[in-house]
mmCIF file of C-alpha atoms in Angstrom:
data_model
loop_
_atom_site.group_PDB
_atom_site.id
_atom_site.type_symbol
_atom_site.label_atom_id
_atom_site.label_comp_id
_atom_site.label_asym_id
_atom_site.label_seq_id
_atom_site.Cartn_x
_atom_site.Cartn_y
_atom_site.Cartn_z
ATOM 1 C CA MET A 79 0.000 0.000 0.000
ATOM 2 C CA ALA A 80 2.805 2.403 0.914
ATOM 3 C CA LEU A 81 4.611 1.611 -2.333
ATOM 4 C CA LYS A 82 1.430 2.291 -4.322
ATOM 5 C CA CYS A 83 0.932 5.748 -2.794
ATOM 6 C CA LEU A 84 4.633 6.562 -3.227
ATOM 7 C CA LEU A 85 4.314 5.669 -6.903
ATOM 8 C CA LEU A 86 1.321 7.976 -7.320
ATOM 9 C CA ALA A 87 3.202 10.796 -5.626
ATOM 10 C CA CYS A 88 5.903 10.528 -8.275
ATOM 11 C CA LEU A 89 3.551 10.558 -11.265
ATOM 12 C CA ALA A 90 3.783 14.340 -11.635
ATOM 13 C CA SER A 91 7.452 14.063 -12.574
ATOM 14 C CA VAL A 92 6.931 11.321 -15.153
ATOM 15 C CA SER A 93 6.728 12.322 -18.807
ATOM 16 C CA SER A 94 3.315 11.244 -20.075
ATOM 17 C CA ALA A 95 2.404 10.077 -23.556
ATOM 18 C CA ALA A 96 -1.264 9.595 -22.647
ATOM 19 C CA SER A 97 -3.830 11.354 -24.840
ATOM 20 C CA LEU A 98 -7.564 11.663 -25.379
ATOM 21 C CA VAL A 99 -8.866 8.527 -27.110
ATOM 22 C CA LYS A 100 -12.242 8.030 -28.788
ATOM 23 C CA ILE A 101 -13.883 4.683 -28.014
ATOM 24 C CA THR A 102 -15.732 3.254 -31.008
ATOM 25 C CA GLU A 103 -16.457 -0.275 -29.818
ATOM 26 C CA ASN A 104 -19.757 -1.331 -28.287
ATOM 27 C CA PHE A 105 -19.567 -0.311 -24.627
ATOM 28 C CA GLY A 106 -23.137 -1.101 -23.559
ATOM 29 C CA ALA A 107 -26.567 0.504 -23.606
ATOM 30 C CA ASN A 108 -26.339 3.819 -25.437
ATOM 31 C CA PRO A 109 -29.767 4.614 -26.904
ATOM 32 C CA ARG A 110 -28.875 8.201 -27.857
ATOM 33 C CA ASN A 111 -25.460 7.381 -29.347
ATOM 34 C CA VAL A 112 -23.476 9.529 -26.917
ATOM 35 C CA GLY A 113 -19.821 9.831 -27.923
ATOM 36 C CA PHE A 114 -17.257 8.206 -25.632
ATOM 37 C CA ASN A 115 -13.814 9.772 -25.160
ATOM 38 C CA ILE A 116 -11.394 8.746 -22.440
ATOM 39 C CA TYR A 117 -8.080 9.840 -20.932
ATOM 40 C CA VAL A 118 -6.078 7.078 -19.259
ATOM 41 C CA PRO A 119 -2.744 8.046 -17.643
ATOM 42 C CA ASP A 120 0.311 5.981 -18.485
ATOM 43 C CA VAL A 121 0.615 4.816 -14.888
ATOM 44 C CA LEU A 122 -2.413 3.744 -12.852
ATOM 45 C CA PRO A 123 -2.885 2.319 -9.360
ATOM 46 C CA ALA A 124 -4.350 -1.167 -9.003
ATOM 47 C CA LYS A 125 -7.922 0.182 -8.705
ATOM 48 C CA PRO A 126 -8.117 3.662 -10.232
ATOM 49 C CA ALA A 127 -10.905 6.136 -9.528
ATOM 50 C CA ILE A 128 -12.955 7.522 -12.429
ATOM 51 C CA LEU A 129 -13.987 11.127 -13.090
ATOM 52 C CA VAL A 130 -16.712 11.934 -15.653
ATOM 53 C CA ASN A 131 -16.541 15.437 -17.185
ATOM 54 C CA PRO A 132 -19.516 16.272 -19.468
ATOM 55 C CA HIS A 133 -18.975 19.438 -21.526
ATOM 56 C CA TRP A 134 -21.095 22.610 -21.771
ATOM 57 C CA CYS A 135 -23.583 23.583 -24.517
ATOM 58 C CA HIS A 136 -21.812 24.255 -27.824
ATOM 59 C CA GLY A 137 -18.839 22.391 -26.392
ATOM 60 C CA THR A 138 -17.249 19.058 -27.210
ATOM 61 C CA ALA A 139 -15.352 16.344 -25.415
ATOM 62 C CA GLU A 140 -12.168 17.678 -26.993
ATOM 63 C CA ALA A 141 -12.897 21.197 -25.735
ATOM 64 C CA ALA A 142 -13.561 19.933 -22.210
ATOM 65 C CA PHE A 143 -10.311 17.968 -22.330
ATOM 66 C CA ALA A 144 -8.323 21.019 -23.436
ATOM 67 C CA GLY A 145 -10.225 23.560 -21.340
ATOM 68 C CA SER A 146 -9.505 22.250 -17.858
ATOM 69 C CA GLN A 147 -6.690 20.704 -15.863
ATOM 70 C CA TYR A 148 -8.416 17.406 -15.108
ATOM 71 C CA ALA A 149 -6.284 15.372 -17.519
ATOM 72 C CA THR A 150 -3.067 16.846 -16.093
ATOM 73 C CA LEU A 151 -4.279 16.150 -12.561
ATOM 74 C CA ALA A 152 -5.293 12.629 -13.590
ATOM 75 C CA SER A 153 -1.715 11.920 -14.628
ATOM 76 C CA LYS A 154 -0.460 13.426 -11.380
ATOM 77 C CA TYR A 155 -2.768 11.504 -9.053
ATOM 78 C CA GLY A 156 -3.580 8.392 -11.070
ATOM 79 C CA PHE A 157 -7.274 8.446 -12.007
ATOM 80 C CA ILE A 158 -9.152 8.061 -15.321
ATOM 81 C CA VAL A 159 -11.227 10.824 -16.948
ATOM 82 C CA ILE A 160 -14.224 10.136 -19.198
ATOM 83 C CA TYR A 161 -15.194 12.959 -21.583
ATOM 84 C CA PRO A 162 -18.632 12.205 -23.100
ATOM 85 C CA ASN A 163 -19.721 13.951 -26.292
ATOM 86 C CA SER A 164 -23.341 15.098 -26.687
ATOM 87 C CA PRO A 165 -25.260 13.576 -29.632
ATOM 88 C CA ASN A 166 -27.342 16.782 -29.955
ATOM 89 C CA THR A 167 -25.940 18.232 -33.180
ATOM 90 C CA ALA A 168 -28.079 21.384 -32.938
ATOM 91 C CA ASP A 169 -26.335 22.908 -29.930
ATOM 92 C CA GLN A 170 -24.346 20.127 -28.218
ATOM 93 C CA CYS A 171 -26.432 20.526 -25.044
ATOM 94 C CA TRP A 172 -27.103 17.510 -22.864
ATOM 95 C CA ASP A 173 -30.432 15.733 -22.506
ATOM 96 C CA VAL A 174 -31.540 16.889 -19.039
ATOM 97 C CA SER A 175 -35.263 17.207 -19.752
ATOM 98 C CA SER A 176 -36.452 13.808 -20.948
ATOM 99 C CA LYS A 177 -38.209 11.188 -18.873
ATOM 100 C CA GLU A 178 -35.586 8.730 -20.113
ATOM 101 C CA SER A 179 -32.576 10.555 -18.644
ATOM 102 C CA LEU A 180 -34.506 11.402 -15.483
ATOM 103 C CA THR A 181 -35.218 7.715 -14.794
ATOM 104 C CA HIS A 182 -32.804 5.065 -13.555
ATOM 105 C CA ASN A 183 -31.932 2.782 -16.481
ATOM 106 C CA GLY A 184 -34.575 4.624 -18.492
ATOM 107 C CA GLY A 185 -32.386 5.555 -21.456
ATOM 108 C CA GLY A 186 -31.399 9.007 -22.642
ATOM 109 C CA ASP A 187 -27.935 10.546 -22.589
ATOM 110 C CA ALA A 188 -27.591 9.643 -18.907
ATOM 111 C CA GLN A 189 -27.708 5.893 -19.482
ATOM 112 C CA GLY A 190 -25.123 6.134 -22.270
ATOM 113 C CA ILE A 191 -22.727 7.915 -19.896
ATOM 114 C CA VAL A 192 -23.299 5.320 -17.170
ATOM 115 C CA SER A 193 -22.504 2.580 -19.698
ATOM 116 C CA MET A 194 -19.142 4.307 -20.296
ATOM 117 C CA VAL A 195 -18.460 4.177 -16.569
ATOM 118 C CA LYS A 196 -19.291 0.481 -16.352
ATOM 119 C CA TRP A 197 -17.122 -0.319 -19.391
ATOM 120 C CA THR A 198 -14.202 1.606 -17.895
ATOM 121 C CA LEU A 199 -14.557 -0.053 -14.488
ATOM 122 C CA ASN A 200 -14.406 -3.442 -16.150
ATOM 123 C CA LYS A 201 -11.564 -2.726 -18.569
ATOM 124 C CA TYR A 202 -9.246 -0.964 -16.123
ATOM 125 C CA ASN A 203 -10.248 -2.705 -12.887
ATOM 126 C CA GLY A 204 -11.589 0.607 -11.635
ATOM 127 C CA ASP A 205 -12.774 1.351 -8.128
ATOM 128 C CA ALA A 206 -16.574 1.308 -8.265
ATOM 129 C CA LYS A 207 -16.667 3.125 -4.911
ATOM 130 C CA ARG A 208 -14.857 6.133 -6.374
ATOM 131 C CA VAL A 209 -16.720 7.285 -9.477
ATOM 132 C CA PHE A 210 -17.243 11.051 -9.678
ATOM 133 C CA VAL A 211 -18.815 13.575 -12.047
ATOM 134 C CA THR A 212 -18.306 17.292 -12.586
ATOM 135 C CA GLY A 213 -19.325 19.757 -15.252
ATOM 136 C CA VAL A 214 -20.138 23.376 -16.036
ATOM 137 C CA SER A 215 -23.394 24.808 -17.450
ATOM 138 C CA SER A 216 -25.120 22.019 -19.387
ATOM 139 C CA GLY A 217 -22.448 19.706 -17.980
ATOM 140 C CA ALA A 218 -23.446 20.841 -14.480
ATOM 141 C CA MET A 219 -27.074 20.103 -15.289
ATOM 142 C CA MET A 220 -26.072 16.622 -16.445
ATOM 143 C CA THR A 221 -24.014 16.224 -13.264
ATOM 144 C CA GLN A 222 -27.137 16.675 -11.136
ATOM 145 C CA VAL A 223 -29.145 14.417 -13.465
ATOM 146 C CA LEU A 224 -26.593 11.617 -13.067
ATOM 147 C CA LEU A 225 -26.485 11.996 -9.280
ATOM 148 C CA GLY A 226 -30.288 11.848 -9.122
ATOM 149 C CA SER A 227 -30.896 9.028 -11.595
ATOM 150 C CA TYR A 228 -27.847 6.913 -10.721
ATOM 151 C CA PRO A 229 -26.999 7.349 -7.025
ATOM 152 C CA ASP A 230 -25.773 3.765 -7.004
ATOM 153 C CA VAL A 231 -23.035 4.627 -9.519
ATOM 154 C CA PHE A 232 -21.550 7.934 -8.323
ATOM 155 C CA ALA A 233 -19.773 8.738 -5.068
ATOM 156 C CA ALA A 234 -19.932 12.527 -5.463
ATOM 157 C CA GLY A 235 -20.431 15.366 -7.929
ATOM 158 C CA ALA A 236 -19.542 19.030 -8.451
ATOM 159 C CA ALA A 237 -21.809 21.287 -10.533
ATOM 160 C CA PHE A 238 -20.764 24.737 -11.811
ATOM 161 C CA ALA A 239 -23.665 26.997 -12.886
ATOM 162 C CA GLY A 240 -26.358 24.347 -13.234
ATOM 163 C CA VAL A 241 -29.974 23.804 -12.190
ATOM 164 C CA PRO A 242 -31.693 21.329 -9.838
ATOM 165 C CA PHE A 243 -32.466 17.791 -10.937
ATOM 166 C CA SER A 244 -35.534 17.744 -13.245
ATOM 167 C CA CYS A 245 -35.839 21.558 -13.324
ATOM 168 C CA PHE A 246 -35.672 21.548 -17.136
ATOM 169 C CA ALA A 247 -38.334 18.856 -17.538
ATOM 170 C CA PRO A 248 -41.555 20.119 -19.160
ATOM 171 C CA ALA A 249 -44.894 19.660 -17.420
ATOM 172 C CA ASN A 250 -46.218 16.090 -17.741
ATOM 173 C CA ASN A 251 -42.878 15.051 -19.203
ATOM 174 C CA ALA A 252 -43.342 12.237 -21.705
ATOM 175 C CA GLY A 253 -39.800 11.984 -23.000
ATOM 176 C CA VAL A 254 -38.991 15.376 -24.499
ATOM 177 C CA TYR A 255 -35.396 15.748 -25.714
ATOM 178 C CA GLY A 256 -33.660 19.039 -26.314
ATOM 179 C CA TYR A 257 -36.249 21.027 -24.358
ATOM 180 C CA TRP A 258 -35.305 24.533 -23.199
ATOM 181 C CA ASN A 259 -37.233 25.387 -20.042
ATOM 182 C CA GLY A 260 -37.250 29.180 -19.937
ATOM 183 C CA ASP A 261 -39.015 29.298 -16.570
ATOM 184 C CA CYS A 262 -36.261 27.242 -14.965
ATOM 185 C CA ALA A 263 -33.433 29.057 -16.736
ATOM 186 C CA GLU A 264 -34.798 32.448 -15.695
ATOM 187 C CA GLY A 265 -35.354 31.498 -12.062
ATOM 188 C CA ARG A 266 -39.134 31.233 -12.047
ATOM 189 C CA VAL A 267 -39.323 27.623 -10.859
ATOM 190 C CA SER A 268 -39.582 27.334 -7.090
ATOM 191 C CA LYS A 269 -40.608 24.258 -5.111
ATOM 192 C CA THR A 270 -40.590 23.197 -1.505
ATOM 193 C CA PRO A 271 -37.692 20.958 -0.412
ATOM 194 C CA ALA A 272 -40.102 18.029 -0.232
ATOM 195 C CA GLU A 273 -41.333 18.659 -3.789
ATOM 196 C CA TRP A 274 -37.781 18.838 -5.117
ATOM 197 C CA ALA A 275 -36.776 15.694 -3.238
ATOM 198 C CA ALA A 276 -39.796 13.848 -4.630
ATOM 199 C CA LYS A 277 -38.448 14.479 -8.153
ATOM 200 C CA VAL A 278 -35.185 12.752 -7.251
ATOM 201 C CA GLU A 279 -36.894 9.890 -5.443
ATOM 202 C CA ALA A 280 -39.197 9.285 -8.422
ATOM 203 C CA ALA A 281 -36.138 8.780 -10.643
ATOM 204 C CA TYR A 282 -35.312 5.549 -8.822
ATOM 205 C CA PRO A 283 -38.440 4.326 -7.004
ATOM 206 C CA GLY A 284 -37.754 2.303 -3.893
ATOM 207 C CA TYR A 285 -34.051 3.116 -3.767
ATOM 208 C CA ASP A 286 -32.864 3.571 -0.178
ATOM 209 C CA GLY A 287 -29.097 3.217 -0.544
ATOM 210 C CA TRP A 288 -26.143 5.540 -0.852
ATOM 211 C CA ARG A 289 -26.653 9.159 -1.877
ATOM 212 C CA PRO A 290 -23.645 10.982 -3.361
ATOM 213 C CA LYS A 291 -22.244 14.093 -1.730
ATOM 214 C CA LEU A 292 -22.253 17.275 -3.766
ATOM 215 C CA GLN A 293 -20.661 20.660 -4.450
ATOM 216 C CA LEU A 294 -22.714 23.461 -6.038
ATOM 217 C CA PHE A 295 -21.089 26.568 -7.575
ATOM 218 C CA HIS A 296 -23.010 29.528 -9.040
ATOM 219 C CA GLY A 297 -22.345 33.141 -10.002
ATOM 220 C CA THR A 298 -24.717 35.716 -8.519
ATOM 221 C CA SER A 299 -24.829 37.550 -11.878
ATOM 222 C CA ASP A 300 -25.490 34.497 -14.042
ATOM 223 C CA GLU A 301 -27.350 35.805 -17.097
ATOM 224 C CA ILE A 302 -28.143 32.384 -18.611
ATOM 225 C CA LEU A 303 -29.147 30.173 -15.683
ATOM 226 C CA ASN A 304 -30.439 32.486 -12.970
ATOM 227 C CA TYR A 305 -28.757 32.417 -9.551
ATOM 228 C CA LYS A 306 -32.142 31.479 -8.036
ATOM 229 C CA ASN A 307 -31.420 27.959 -9.284
ATOM 230 C CA HIS A 308 -28.522 27.755 -6.842
ATOM 231 C CA GLN A 309 -30.789 28.114 -3.811
ATOM 232 C CA GLU A 310 -33.389 25.792 -5.326
ATOM 233 C CA ALA A 311 -30.680 23.138 -5.764
ATOM 234 C CA ILE A 312 -29.614 23.605 -2.141
ATOM 235 C CA LYS A 313 -33.231 23.059 -1.077
ATOM 236 C CA GLN A 314 -33.428 19.919 -3.194
ATOM 237 C CA TRP A 315 -30.221 18.243 -2.112
ATOM 238 C CA THR A 316 -30.380 19.086 1.591
ATOM 239 C CA GLU A 317 -33.778 17.392 1.637
ATOM 240 C CA VAL A 318 -32.595 14.395 -0.402
ATOM 241 C CA LEU A 319 -29.542 13.980 1.836
ATOM 242 C CA GLY A 320 -31.484 14.515 5.052
ATOM 243 C CA LEU A 321 -29.504 17.623 6.028
ATOM 244 C CA ASP A 322 -30.632 20.717 7.882
ATOM 245 C CA SER A 323 -31.353 23.573 5.474
ATOM 246 C CA THR A 324 -29.365 25.964 7.671
ATOM 247 C CA PRO A 325 -25.627 25.870 6.908
ATOM 248 C CA VAL A 326 -23.320 24.746 9.702
ATOM 249 C CA SER A 327 -20.598 27.150 8.570
ATOM 250 C CA THR A 328 -19.937 30.025 6.202
ATOM 251 C CA ALA A 329 -16.536 31.059 4.844
ATOM 252 C CA ALA A 330 -15.916 34.293 2.927
ATOM 253 C CA ASN A 331 -13.421 34.593 0.049
ATOM 254 C CA THR A 332 -13.308 30.841 -0.436
ATOM 255 C CA PRO A 333 -11.847 29.357 -2.583
ATOM 256 C CA VAL A 334 -11.120 32.711 -4.281
ATOM 257 C CA SER A 335 -11.760 36.338 -3.397
ATOM 258 C CA GLY A 336 -15.425 37.293 -3.561
ATOM 259 C CA TRP A 337 -16.761 33.737 -3.340
ATOM 260 C CA THR A 338 -18.705 32.580 -0.273
ATOM 261 C CA LYS A 339 -18.747 28.952 0.815
ATOM 262 C CA THR A 340 -21.555 27.462 2.891
ATOM 263 C CA VAL A 341 -21.466 23.937 4.279
ATOM 264 C CA TYR A 342 -24.467 21.768 5.125
ATOM 265 C CA GLY A 343 -24.369 18.794 7.466
ATOM 266 C CA LYS A 344 -21.764 17.939 10.079
ATOM 267 C CA SER A 345 -19.827 15.788 7.614
ATOM 268 C CA GLY A 346 -19.839 18.485 4.935
ATOM 269 C CA TRP A 347 -21.894 16.320 2.579
ATOM 270 C CA LEU A 348 -23.104 19.398 0.695
ATOM 271 C CA GLU A 349 -20.998 22.459 -0.119
ATOM 272 C CA ALA A 350 -22.430 25.527 -1.869
ATOM 273 C CA TYR A 351 -20.391 28.387 -3.342
ATOM 274 C CA SER A 352 -21.861 31.778 -4.301
ATOM 275 C CA ALA A 353 -19.548 33.744 -6.616
ATOM 276 C CA ALA A 354 -20.286 37.473 -6.193
ATOM 277 C CA GLY A 355 -20.751 39.319 -9.489
ATOM 278 C CA VAL A 356 -19.705 36.299 -11.560
ATOM 279 C CA PRO A 357 -21.669 35.666 -14.806
ATOM 280 C CA HIS A 358 -22.452 32.305 -16.384
ATOM 281 C CA ASP A 359 -18.859 31.766 -17.532
ATOM 282 C CA ILE A 360 -17.738 30.746 -14.066
ATOM 283 C CA ARG A 361 -14.175 29.631 -13.435
ATOM 284 C CA VAL A 362 -13.781 25.931 -12.763
ATOM 285 C CA GLN A 363 -11.924 25.298 -9.505
ATOM 286 C CA GLU A 364 -10.310 21.966 -10.263
ATOM 287 C CA ASN A 365 -8.264 21.671 -7.086
ATOM 288 C CA THR A 366 -11.267 22.453 -4.899
ATOM 289 C CA VAL A 367 -13.214 19.725 -6.686
ATOM 290 C CA LEU A 368 -10.393 17.187 -6.360
ATOM 291 C CA ALA A 369 -10.035 17.942 -2.653
ATOM 292 C CA PHE A 370 -13.770 17.409 -2.119
ATOM 293 C CA PHE A 371 -13.597 14.119 -4.028
ATOM 294 C CA GLN A 372 -10.332 13.350 -2.215
ATOM 295 C CA LEU A 373 -8.666 12.399 -5.469
ATOM 296 C CA ASP A 374 -5.546 14.388 -4.528
ATOM 297 C CA CYS A 375 -3.933 11.946 -2.114
ATOM 298 C CA THR A 376 -0.134 11.810 -2.312
ATOM 299 C CA GLY A 377 0.598 10.319 1.111
ATOM 300 C CA THR A 378 1.908 6.954 2.208
ATOM 301 C CA ASN A 379 -1.255 5.628 3.867
ATOM 302 C CA CYS A 380 -4.056 5.948 1.331
ATOM 303 C CA PHE A 381 -7.447 4.328 1.590
ATOM 304 C CA SER A 382 -10.311 4.092 -0.841
ATOM 305 C CA TRP A 383 -13.004 6.684 -0.239
ATOM 306 C CA GLY A 384 -16.443 6.648 -1.691
ATOM 307 C CA GLN A 385 -19.692 4.738 -1.534
ATOM 308 C CA GLY A 386 -20.089 2.980 1.767
ATOM 309 C CA GLY A 387 -19.800 5.600 4.486
ATOM 310 C CA GLU A 388 -19.074 9.204 5.387
ATOM 311 C CA GLU A 389 -16.259 8.730 7.857
ATOM 312 C CA LEU A 390 -13.778 6.638 5.877
ATOM 313 C CA PRO A 391 -10.045 7.433 6.330
ATOM 314 C CA TRP A 392 -8.249 8.797 3.317
ATOM 315 C CA CYS A 393 -4.698 10.008 3.450
ATOM 316 C CA ASP A 394 -2.134 11.091 6.011
ATOM 317 C CA ALA A 395 -0.614 13.656 3.663
ATOM 318 C CA THR A 396 -1.556 17.336 3.575
ATOM 319 C CA SER A 397 -4.733 17.476 1.534
ATOM 320 C CA ALA A 398 -7.761 19.766 1.517
ATOM 321 C CA SER A 399 -10.925 18.052 2.680
ATOM 322 C CA SER A 400 -14.600 18.636 3.205
ATOM 323 C CA THR A 401 -14.222 18.812 6.994
ATOM 324 C CA VAL A 402 -16.482 21.532 8.366
ATOM 325 C CA PRO A 403 -14.460 24.501 9.687
ATOM 326 C CA ALA A 404 -15.021 25.396 13.311
ATOM 327 C CA THR A 405 -15.181 29.138 12.584
ATOM 328 C CA THR A 406 -15.882 31.431 9.675
ATOM 329 C CA THR A 407 -12.764 32.153 7.632
ATOM 330 C CA THR A 408 -11.908 35.011 5.318
ATOM 331 C CA SER A 409 -9.392 33.414 2.988
ATOM 332 C CA SER A 410 -8.167 30.105 1.675
ATOM 333 C CA LYS A 411 -5.004 28.683 0.207
ATOM 334 C CA PRO A 412 -4.316 29.690 -3.401
ATOM 335 C CA ILE A 413 -5.582 27.250 -5.973
ATOM 336 C CA THR A 414 -5.210 26.947 -9.701
ATOM 337 C CA SER A 415 -8.283 27.701 -11.731
ATOM 338 C CA SER A 416 -9.106 27.820 -15.402
ATOM 339 C CA SER A 417 -11.687 29.646 -17.467
ATOM 340 C CA VAL A 418 -14.150 27.447 -19.312
ATOM 341 C CA VAL A 419 -16.376 28.638 -22.124
ATOM 342 C CA SER A 420 -19.785 27.539 -20.909
ATOM 343 C CA THR A 421 -22.244 29.290 -23.196
ATOM 344 C CA THR A 422 -25.744 27.865 -22.951
ATOM 345 C CA SER A 423 -27.959 29.518 -25.550
ATOM 346 C CA LYS A 424 -31.724 29.186 -25.451
ATOM 347 C CA PRO A 425 -33.632 28.635 -28.716
ATOM 348 C CA ALA A 426 -34.997 31.665 -30.559
ATOM 349 C CA SER A 427 -38.536 30.419 -29.947
ATOM 350 C CA THR A 428 -38.195 30.976 -26.187
ATOM 351 C CA THR A 429 -37.667 34.717 -26.026
ATOM 352 C CA SER A 430 -39.347 35.476 -22.713
ATOM 353 C CA THR A 431 -37.195 37.165 -20.116
ATOM 354 C CA SER A 432 -37.408 37.693 -16.390
ATOM 355 C CA SER A 433 -35.697 39.915 -13.892
ATOM 356 C CA ARG A 434 -32.578 38.284 -12.530
ATOM 357 C CA VAL A 435 -32.161 37.883 -8.774
ATOM 358 C CA THR A 436 -30.035 40.790 -7.580
ATOM 359 C CA THR A 437 -30.609 41.276 -3.855
ATOM 360 C CA THR A 438 -30.137 43.622 -0.657
ATOM 361 C CA PHE A 439 -28.766 42.143 2.547
ATOM 362 C CA VAL A 440 -31.334 41.602 5.300
ATOM 363 C CA THR A 441 -30.991 40.381 8.831
ATOM 364 C CA SER A 442 -31.809 36.693 9.247
ATOM 365 C CA LYS A 443 -34.813 35.450 11.164
ATOM 366 C CA THR A 444 -37.055 38.426 10.332
ATOM 367 C CA THR A 445 -40.383 38.122 12.158
ATOM 368 C CA ALA A 446 -43.132 36.868 9.880
ATOM 369 C CA ALA A 447 -45.811 39.378 8.909
ATOM 370 C CA PRO A 448 -49.457 38.713 8.053
ATOM 371 C CA THR A 449 -48.772 39.653 4.428
ATOM 372 C CA GLY A 450 -45.591 39.308 2.414
ATOM 373 C CA GLN A 451 -43.500 36.806 0.530
ATOM 374 C CA THR A 452 -44.765 33.247 0.167
ATOM 375 C CA LEU A 453 -43.082 30.285 1.823
ATOM 376 C CA TRP A 454 -39.757 29.423 0.129
ATOM 377 C CA GLY A 455 -39.800 32.709 -1.789
ATOM 378 C CA GLN A 456 -36.863 35.144 -1.815
ATOM 379 C CA CYS A 457 -37.085 37.848 0.840
ATOM 380 C CA GLY A 458 -33.669 39.501 0.824
ATOM 381 C CA GLY A 459 -30.054 39.587 -0.198
ATOM 382 C CA SER A 460 -27.646 42.048 -1.780
ATOM 383 C CA GLY A 461 -29.652 44.331 -4.111
ATOM 384 C CA TRP A 462 -33.051 42.715 -3.458
ATOM 385 C CA SER A 463 -35.936 45.190 -3.929
ATOM 386 C CA GLY A 464 -38.875 42.882 -3.354
ATOM 387 C CA ALA A 465 -40.793 41.916 -0.227
ATOM 388 C CA THR A 466 -38.678 41.374 2.882
ATOM 389 C CA ALA A 467 -41.497 40.179 5.169
ATOM 390 C CA CYS A 468 -42.888 36.642 5.023
ATOM 391 C CA ALA A 469 -46.572 35.777 4.956
ATOM 392 C CA ASN A 470 -45.570 32.479 6.538
ATOM 393 C CA GLY A 471 -42.381 31.425 8.280
ATOM 394 C CA ALA A 472 -39.286 33.532 8.833
ATOM 395 C CA CYS A 473 -36.963 35.340 6.436
ATOM 396 C CA THR A 474 -33.616 33.590 6.814
ATOM 397 C CA THR A 475 -30.347 34.759 5.260
ATOM 398 C CA TYR A 476 -28.194 31.964 3.828
ATOM 399 C CA ASN A 477 -25.459 34.155 2.397
ATOM 400 C CA PRO A 478 -25.053 37.870 1.561
ATOM 401 C CA TYR A 479 -26.810 37.306 -1.784
ATOM 402 C CA TYR A 480 -29.882 35.330 -0.823
ATOM 403 C CA ALA A 481 -32.498 35.159 1.924
ATOM 404 C CA GLN A 482 -35.653 33.107 1.770
ATOM 405 C CA CYS A 483 -38.892 32.525 3.710
ATOM 406 C CA VAL A 484 -38.649 29.194 5.517
ATOM 407 C CA PRO A 485 -40.924 27.499 8.070
ATOM 408 C CA ALA A 486 -40.518 29.080 11.490
ATOM 409 C CA ASN A 487 -39.631 25.752 13.112
#
């Protein structure tokens, strides 16, 4: 075991000839003909972890490969990266609206991606407990789709500028592909935590096993997928994971200046990052993602982490983790980040617009008034000009950019 970790620690200094490879053989169920591209480092541990990185709208697997550091980090730490390619020739967006993708083993783009994971696990003796997914924009939307439809496959995910699971699905969804949901994109879809959780539970009826942990990143000035979706996703996943909706800690300027990190649950199973003034083209924070997934181990006493429990040991080396900080912090260690083009364009036929959430800070726990904002509606934050009193519940501030009416208890 010690020799294995020592070998991985030396991978960064080894000259790599690995490259992005397109898989053309039959790799399993793939009803939508999703393209399969893979990066396998020259040197792998006995049971390598797998990271899935779906691209953004108008992107490609090749662009995702070139536009982030995941391949370089894979060679450094010894994991495999899968870069799927959308079959949607119109705009290269992912299928996040169909009943097929939003159902476990139901088909759609999601099942094709899961087939890639299973093929890779088998071919490279991968660690089924350590399969992860991360993406930006449409890739972030697919990240949440995969975590909701296939919780038995993924250990964790990180979504940059996405929307909650099933938010893009049309009413009475009967298998609509390529659907642009303007209400969701523009922040007009709001549900209770229980309603959001029911969408996830319906994707895999009867499932009561492992639920992946999750990071959510969103810019407060997102002009394509409104920042309101960030808070809706927090509502959804705290309920799914059985976590309190009130964060256990808040850290300013983390992981970069102007970003605020909130942590939910004592084990840090959900992390949410609000990027002040950042538009849709949010910077991907690869090292923050790898630390959360704990793919960055370079110590001499490494253990597998992933499906099976929250409190598994990982590595005795210095490595960032999802441990909840005891106090609020104002800075973090420098990390490397890269800009990713994540343009998500809506079709010309959906031209409706809505005012984007820009809010004014309010004190948390405002006393409920007889009239005012509805339950789960926004009631404050930096720049907010709407109602600050709640008809029901209490106005609670989650970060400087967003406050919402929640049940008083």
